[in-house]
Short mmCIF file of C-alpha atoms in Angstrom, two decimals:
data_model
loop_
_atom_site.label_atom_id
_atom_site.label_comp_id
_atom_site.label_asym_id
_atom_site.label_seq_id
_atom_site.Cartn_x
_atom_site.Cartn_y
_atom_site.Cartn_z
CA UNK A 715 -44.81 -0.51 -1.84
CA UNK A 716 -42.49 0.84 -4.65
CA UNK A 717 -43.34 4.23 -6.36
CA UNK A 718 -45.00 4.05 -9.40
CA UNK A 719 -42.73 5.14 -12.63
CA UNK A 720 -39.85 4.46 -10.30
CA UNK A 721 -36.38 3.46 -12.60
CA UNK A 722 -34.34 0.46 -10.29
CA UNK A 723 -30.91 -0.41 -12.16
CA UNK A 724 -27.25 -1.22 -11.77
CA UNK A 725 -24.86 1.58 -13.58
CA UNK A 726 -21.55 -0.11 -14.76
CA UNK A 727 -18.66 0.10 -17.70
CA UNK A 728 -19.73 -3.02 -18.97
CA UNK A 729 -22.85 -4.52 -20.26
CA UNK A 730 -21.52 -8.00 -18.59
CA UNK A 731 -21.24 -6.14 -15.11
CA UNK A 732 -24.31 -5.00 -15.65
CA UNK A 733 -25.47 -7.73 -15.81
CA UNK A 734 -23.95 -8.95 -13.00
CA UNK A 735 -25.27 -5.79 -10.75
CA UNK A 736 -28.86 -6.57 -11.57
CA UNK A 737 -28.60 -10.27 -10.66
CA UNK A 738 -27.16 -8.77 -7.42
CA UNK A 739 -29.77 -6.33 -6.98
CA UNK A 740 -32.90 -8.82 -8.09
CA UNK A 741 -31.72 -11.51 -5.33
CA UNK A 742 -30.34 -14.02 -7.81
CA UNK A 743 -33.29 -14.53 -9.85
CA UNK A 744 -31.16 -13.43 -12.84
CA UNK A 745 -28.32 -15.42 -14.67
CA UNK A 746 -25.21 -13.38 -13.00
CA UNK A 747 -23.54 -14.60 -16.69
CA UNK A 748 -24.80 -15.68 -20.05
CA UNK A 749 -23.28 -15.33 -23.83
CA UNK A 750 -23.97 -12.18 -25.79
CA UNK A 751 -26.61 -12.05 -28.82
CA UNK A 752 -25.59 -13.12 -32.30
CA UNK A 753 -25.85 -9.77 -34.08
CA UNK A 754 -26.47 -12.07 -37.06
CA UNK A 755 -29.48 -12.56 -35.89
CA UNK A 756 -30.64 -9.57 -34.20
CA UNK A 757 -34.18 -7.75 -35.48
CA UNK A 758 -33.82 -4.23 -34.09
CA UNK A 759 -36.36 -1.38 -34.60
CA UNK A 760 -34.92 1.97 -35.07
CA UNK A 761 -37.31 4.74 -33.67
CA UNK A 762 -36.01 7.92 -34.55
CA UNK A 763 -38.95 9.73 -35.94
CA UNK A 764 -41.46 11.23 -33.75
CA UNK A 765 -43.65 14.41 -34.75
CA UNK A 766 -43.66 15.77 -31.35
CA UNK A 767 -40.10 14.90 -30.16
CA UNK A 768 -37.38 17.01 -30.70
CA UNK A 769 -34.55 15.79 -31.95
CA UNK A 770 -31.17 17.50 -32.37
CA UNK A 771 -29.40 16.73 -35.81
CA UNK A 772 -25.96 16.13 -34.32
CA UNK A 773 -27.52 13.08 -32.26
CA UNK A 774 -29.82 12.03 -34.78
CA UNK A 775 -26.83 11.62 -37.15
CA UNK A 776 -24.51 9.69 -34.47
CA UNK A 777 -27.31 7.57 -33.83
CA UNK A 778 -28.05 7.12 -37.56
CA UNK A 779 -24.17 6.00 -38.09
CA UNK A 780 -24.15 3.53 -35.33
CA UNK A 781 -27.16 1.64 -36.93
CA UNK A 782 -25.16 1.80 -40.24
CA UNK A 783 -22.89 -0.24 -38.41
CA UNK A 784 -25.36 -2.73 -36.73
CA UNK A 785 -26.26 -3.20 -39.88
CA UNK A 786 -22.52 -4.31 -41.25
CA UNK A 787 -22.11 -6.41 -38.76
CA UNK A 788 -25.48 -8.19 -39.70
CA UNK A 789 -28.23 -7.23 -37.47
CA UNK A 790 -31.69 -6.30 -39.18
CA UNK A 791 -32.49 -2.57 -38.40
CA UNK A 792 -35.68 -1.51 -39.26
CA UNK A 793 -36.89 2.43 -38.88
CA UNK A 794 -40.51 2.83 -37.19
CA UNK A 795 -42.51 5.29 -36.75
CA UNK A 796 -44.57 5.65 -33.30
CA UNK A 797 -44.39 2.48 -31.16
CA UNK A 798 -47.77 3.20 -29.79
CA UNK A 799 -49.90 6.35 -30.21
CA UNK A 800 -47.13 8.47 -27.92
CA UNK A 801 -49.82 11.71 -27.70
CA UNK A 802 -51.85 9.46 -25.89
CA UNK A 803 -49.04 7.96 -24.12
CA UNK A 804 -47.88 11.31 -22.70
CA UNK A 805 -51.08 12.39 -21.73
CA UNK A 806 -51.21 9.19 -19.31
CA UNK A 807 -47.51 9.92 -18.57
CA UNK A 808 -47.69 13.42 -17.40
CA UNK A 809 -50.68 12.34 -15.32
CA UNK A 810 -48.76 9.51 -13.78
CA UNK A 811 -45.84 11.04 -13.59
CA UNK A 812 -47.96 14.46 -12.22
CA UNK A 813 -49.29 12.41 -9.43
CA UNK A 814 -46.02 11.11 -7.84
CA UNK A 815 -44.04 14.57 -7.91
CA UNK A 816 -47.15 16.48 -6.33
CA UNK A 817 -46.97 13.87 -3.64
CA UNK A 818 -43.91 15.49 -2.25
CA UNK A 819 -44.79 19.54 -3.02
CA UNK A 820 -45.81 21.30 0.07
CA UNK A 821 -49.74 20.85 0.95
CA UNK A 822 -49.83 24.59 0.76
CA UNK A 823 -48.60 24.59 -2.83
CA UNK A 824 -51.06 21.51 -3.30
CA UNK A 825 -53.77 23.40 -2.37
CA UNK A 826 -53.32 26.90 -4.46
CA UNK A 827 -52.98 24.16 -7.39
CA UNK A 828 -56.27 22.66 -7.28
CA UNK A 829 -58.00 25.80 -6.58
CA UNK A 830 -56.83 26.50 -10.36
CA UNK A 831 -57.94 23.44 -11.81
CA UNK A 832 -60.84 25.28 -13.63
CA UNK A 833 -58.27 28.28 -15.03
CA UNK A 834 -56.23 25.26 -15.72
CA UNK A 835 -59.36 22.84 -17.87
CA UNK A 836 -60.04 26.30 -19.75
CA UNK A 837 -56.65 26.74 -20.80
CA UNK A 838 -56.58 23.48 -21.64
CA UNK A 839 -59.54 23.99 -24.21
CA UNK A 840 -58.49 27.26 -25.75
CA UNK A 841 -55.26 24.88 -27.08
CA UNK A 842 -52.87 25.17 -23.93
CA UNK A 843 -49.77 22.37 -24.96
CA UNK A 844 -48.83 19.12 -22.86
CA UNK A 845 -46.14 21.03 -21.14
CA UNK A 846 -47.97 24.25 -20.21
CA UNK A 847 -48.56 25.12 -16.85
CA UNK A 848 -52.33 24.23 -17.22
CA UNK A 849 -51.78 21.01 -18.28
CA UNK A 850 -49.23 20.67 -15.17
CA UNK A 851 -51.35 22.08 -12.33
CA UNK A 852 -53.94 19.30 -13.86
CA UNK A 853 -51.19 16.31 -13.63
CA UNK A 854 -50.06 17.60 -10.19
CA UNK A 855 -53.76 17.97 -8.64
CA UNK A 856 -55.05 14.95 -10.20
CA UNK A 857 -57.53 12.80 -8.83
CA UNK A 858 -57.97 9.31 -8.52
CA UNK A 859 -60.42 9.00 -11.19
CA UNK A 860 -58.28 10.96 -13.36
CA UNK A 861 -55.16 8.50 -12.34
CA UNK A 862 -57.05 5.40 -13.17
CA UNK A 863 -58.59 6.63 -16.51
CA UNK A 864 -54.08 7.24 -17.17
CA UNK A 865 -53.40 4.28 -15.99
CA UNK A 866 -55.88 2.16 -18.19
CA UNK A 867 -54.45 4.24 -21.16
CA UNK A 868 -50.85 2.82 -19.75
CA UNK A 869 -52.10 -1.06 -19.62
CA UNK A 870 -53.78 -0.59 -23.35
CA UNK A 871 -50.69 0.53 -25.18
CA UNK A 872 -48.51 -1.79 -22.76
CA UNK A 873 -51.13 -4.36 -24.64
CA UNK A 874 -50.62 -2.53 -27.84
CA UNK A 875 -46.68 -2.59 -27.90
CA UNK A 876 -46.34 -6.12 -27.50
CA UNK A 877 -47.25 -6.86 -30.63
CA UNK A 878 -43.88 -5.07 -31.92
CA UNK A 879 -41.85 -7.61 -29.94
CA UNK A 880 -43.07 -10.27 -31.70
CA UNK A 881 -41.37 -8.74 -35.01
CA UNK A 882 -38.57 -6.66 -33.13
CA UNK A 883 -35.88 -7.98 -30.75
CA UNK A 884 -35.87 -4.48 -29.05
CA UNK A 885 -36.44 -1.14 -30.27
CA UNK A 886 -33.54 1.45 -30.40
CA UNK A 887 -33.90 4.56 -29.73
CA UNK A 888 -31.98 7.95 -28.60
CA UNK A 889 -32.45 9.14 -24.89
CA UNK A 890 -32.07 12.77 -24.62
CA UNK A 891 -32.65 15.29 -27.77
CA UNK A 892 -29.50 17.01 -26.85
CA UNK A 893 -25.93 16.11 -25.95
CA UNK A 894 -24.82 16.87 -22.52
CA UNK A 895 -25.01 20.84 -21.60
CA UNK A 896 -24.20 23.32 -18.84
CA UNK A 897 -26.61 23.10 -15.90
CA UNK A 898 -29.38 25.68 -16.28
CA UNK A 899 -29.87 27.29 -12.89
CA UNK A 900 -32.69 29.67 -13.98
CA UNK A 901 -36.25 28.53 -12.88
CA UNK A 902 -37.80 25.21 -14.27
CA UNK A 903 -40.08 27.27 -16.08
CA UNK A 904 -37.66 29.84 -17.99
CA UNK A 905 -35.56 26.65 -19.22
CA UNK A 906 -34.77 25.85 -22.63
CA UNK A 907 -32.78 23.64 -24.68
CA UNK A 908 -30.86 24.51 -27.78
CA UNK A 909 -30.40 22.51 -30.77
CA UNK A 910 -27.10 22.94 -33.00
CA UNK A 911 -29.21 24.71 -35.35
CA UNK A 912 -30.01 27.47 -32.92
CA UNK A 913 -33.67 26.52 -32.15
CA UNK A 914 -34.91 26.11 -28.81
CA UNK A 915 -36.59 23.20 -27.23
CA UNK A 916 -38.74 23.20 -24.13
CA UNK A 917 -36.84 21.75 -21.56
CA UNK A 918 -39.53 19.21 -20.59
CA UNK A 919 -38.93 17.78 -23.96
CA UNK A 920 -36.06 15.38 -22.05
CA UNK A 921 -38.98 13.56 -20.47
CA UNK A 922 -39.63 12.29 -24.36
CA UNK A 923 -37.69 9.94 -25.12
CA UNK A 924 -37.84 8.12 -22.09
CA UNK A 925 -41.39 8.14 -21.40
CA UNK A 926 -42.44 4.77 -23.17
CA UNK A 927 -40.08 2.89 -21.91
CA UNK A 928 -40.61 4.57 -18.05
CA UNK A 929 -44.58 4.71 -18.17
CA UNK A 930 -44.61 0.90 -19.90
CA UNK A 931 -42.62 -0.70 -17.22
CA UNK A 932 -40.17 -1.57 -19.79
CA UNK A 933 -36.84 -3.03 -19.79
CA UNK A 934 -34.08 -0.30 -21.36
CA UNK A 935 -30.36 -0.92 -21.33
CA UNK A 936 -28.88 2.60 -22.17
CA UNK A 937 -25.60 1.88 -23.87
CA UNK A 938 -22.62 4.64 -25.16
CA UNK A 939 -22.15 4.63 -29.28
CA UNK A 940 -20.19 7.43 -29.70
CA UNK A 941 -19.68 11.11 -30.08
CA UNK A 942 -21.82 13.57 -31.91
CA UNK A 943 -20.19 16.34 -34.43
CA UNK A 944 -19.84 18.57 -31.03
CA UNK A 945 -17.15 16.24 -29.26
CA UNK A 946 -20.03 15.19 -26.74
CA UNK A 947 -21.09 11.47 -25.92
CA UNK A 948 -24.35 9.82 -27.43
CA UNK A 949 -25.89 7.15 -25.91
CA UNK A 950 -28.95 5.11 -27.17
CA UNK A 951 -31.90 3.27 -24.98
CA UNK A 952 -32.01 -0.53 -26.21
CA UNK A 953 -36.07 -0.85 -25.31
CA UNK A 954 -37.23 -4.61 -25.10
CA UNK A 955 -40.55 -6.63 -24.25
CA UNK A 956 -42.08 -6.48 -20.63
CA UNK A 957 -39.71 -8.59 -17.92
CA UNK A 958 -37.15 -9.42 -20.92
CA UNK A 959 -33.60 -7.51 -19.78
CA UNK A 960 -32.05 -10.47 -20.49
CA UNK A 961 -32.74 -9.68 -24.00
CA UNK A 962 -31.60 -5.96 -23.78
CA UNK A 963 -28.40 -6.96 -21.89
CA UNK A 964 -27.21 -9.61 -24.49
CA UNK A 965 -27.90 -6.53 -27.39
CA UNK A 966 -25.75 -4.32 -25.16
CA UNK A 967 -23.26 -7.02 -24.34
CA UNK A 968 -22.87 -8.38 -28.08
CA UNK A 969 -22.81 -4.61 -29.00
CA UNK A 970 -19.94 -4.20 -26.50
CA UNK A 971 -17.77 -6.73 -27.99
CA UNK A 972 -18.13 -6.46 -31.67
CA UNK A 973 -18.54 -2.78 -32.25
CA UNK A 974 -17.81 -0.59 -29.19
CA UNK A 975 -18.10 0.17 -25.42
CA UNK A 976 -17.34 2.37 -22.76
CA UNK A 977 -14.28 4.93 -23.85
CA UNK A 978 -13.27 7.07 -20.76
CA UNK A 979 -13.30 10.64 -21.24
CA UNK A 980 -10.06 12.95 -21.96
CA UNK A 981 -8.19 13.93 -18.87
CA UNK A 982 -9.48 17.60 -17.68
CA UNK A 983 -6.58 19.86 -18.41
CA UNK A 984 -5.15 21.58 -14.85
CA UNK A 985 -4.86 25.35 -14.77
#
């Protein structure tokens, strides 16, 4: 069977070859073409704001422009605040998402791990963070109890969440808290990200963003809007309701068409 939290999608230019790709990839049980979304009509939430996501200001701003323009061209864009209850959501998360990578460490390392578990509980109670490497020896060592008591938190806010896409066509939302930046080869552990303003980030904070729509089993379209204040692209996650990327592809698609698409890059100057 398929790995839980595993991400299965097509990668194109185009929201309409996109399309195209996942009716491909699904067997045919999707419509290989259909019209875009009237933008007229569109109810987006905008989901921005997040206590314990980092956000850099130069994204946040090309995101915030891009909805000024959804918004001109007459779709409904609504900010939110916390889909769900995302603390508890990343708890789960970590747990799930703890269990699959420690499937594939060395037994050895597997081993040493759980033989910390009760440094790593004691840490946690003394105020250790989500990303610390208590809380991580717990997510990769955990047990199946542990697992199931994530995974009911995952099927109560997947419950919870549904609720918004009776008022929202799809929630938009950034991806990453950065723009694209040189490849860190120092240890996981000593990485950082930096803001524009100078302040760091813990580099586990890219797992954010993505986490509701990845631990939910929801449909996201990621789509290009742009380019932030430091010349680098921004892209946004168009989140919809459980099963509906038909609904996130005719956003992307109508998106595509009336406001903007993929622009390719500048040609690398040769030495």
């Amino acid at each position: 069977s398929e790995r839980d939290l595993n991400v299965v999608g097509p990668m194109a230019r185009s929201a309409r070859d996109l399309r195209l790709l996942l009716s491909v990839i699904e067997g045919g049980t999707s419509a290989a073409k259909a019209p875009p979304a009237d933008l007229k009509e569109a109810r987006i939430a905008l989901w921005l704001d997040e206590p314990s996501f980092p956000l850099d200001g130069a994204v946040r701003a090309t995101i915030e422009a891009f909805a000024i323009e959804l918004r001109a061209a007459g779709a409904q864009v609504m900010p939110i605040h916390s889909p769900v209850h995302m603390p508890g959501l990343m708890s789960a998360y970590q747990t799930l998402l703890g269990a699959v990578l420690g499937e594939d460490m060395p037994p050895a390392t597997v081993r040493a791990m759980e033989r910390m578990r009760g440094w790593a509980r004691w840490q946690m109670k003394r105020g250790a963070g989500p990303t610390s490497n208590a809380a991580m020896t717990l997510a990769y060592t955990a047990t199946h109890r542990e697992w199931m008591a994530a995974d009911a938190v995952r099927a109560r806010l997947r419950h919870e969440i549904a609720d918004h896409f009776t008022r929202f066509d799809a929630i938009l939302a950034p991806i990453t808290p950065v723009t694209a930046f040189a490849h860190d080869h120092r240890p996981f552990g000593r990485r950082r990200l930096t803001l524009s303003n100078g302040e760091a980030a813990p580099y586990t904070a890219m797992l954010n963003w993505i986490s509701l729509a990845t631990a939910l089993h929801l449909p996201a379209t990621a789509i290009p809007i742009g380019a932030a204040a430091d010349g680098m692209p921004v892209g946004v996650q168009i989140i919809g309701a459980l099963n509906n990327d038909a609904r996130t592809l005719a956003l992307a698609q109508a998106i595509e068409e009336n406001l903007r698409g993929f622009t390719a890059p500048p040609e690398p100057s040769l030495p």
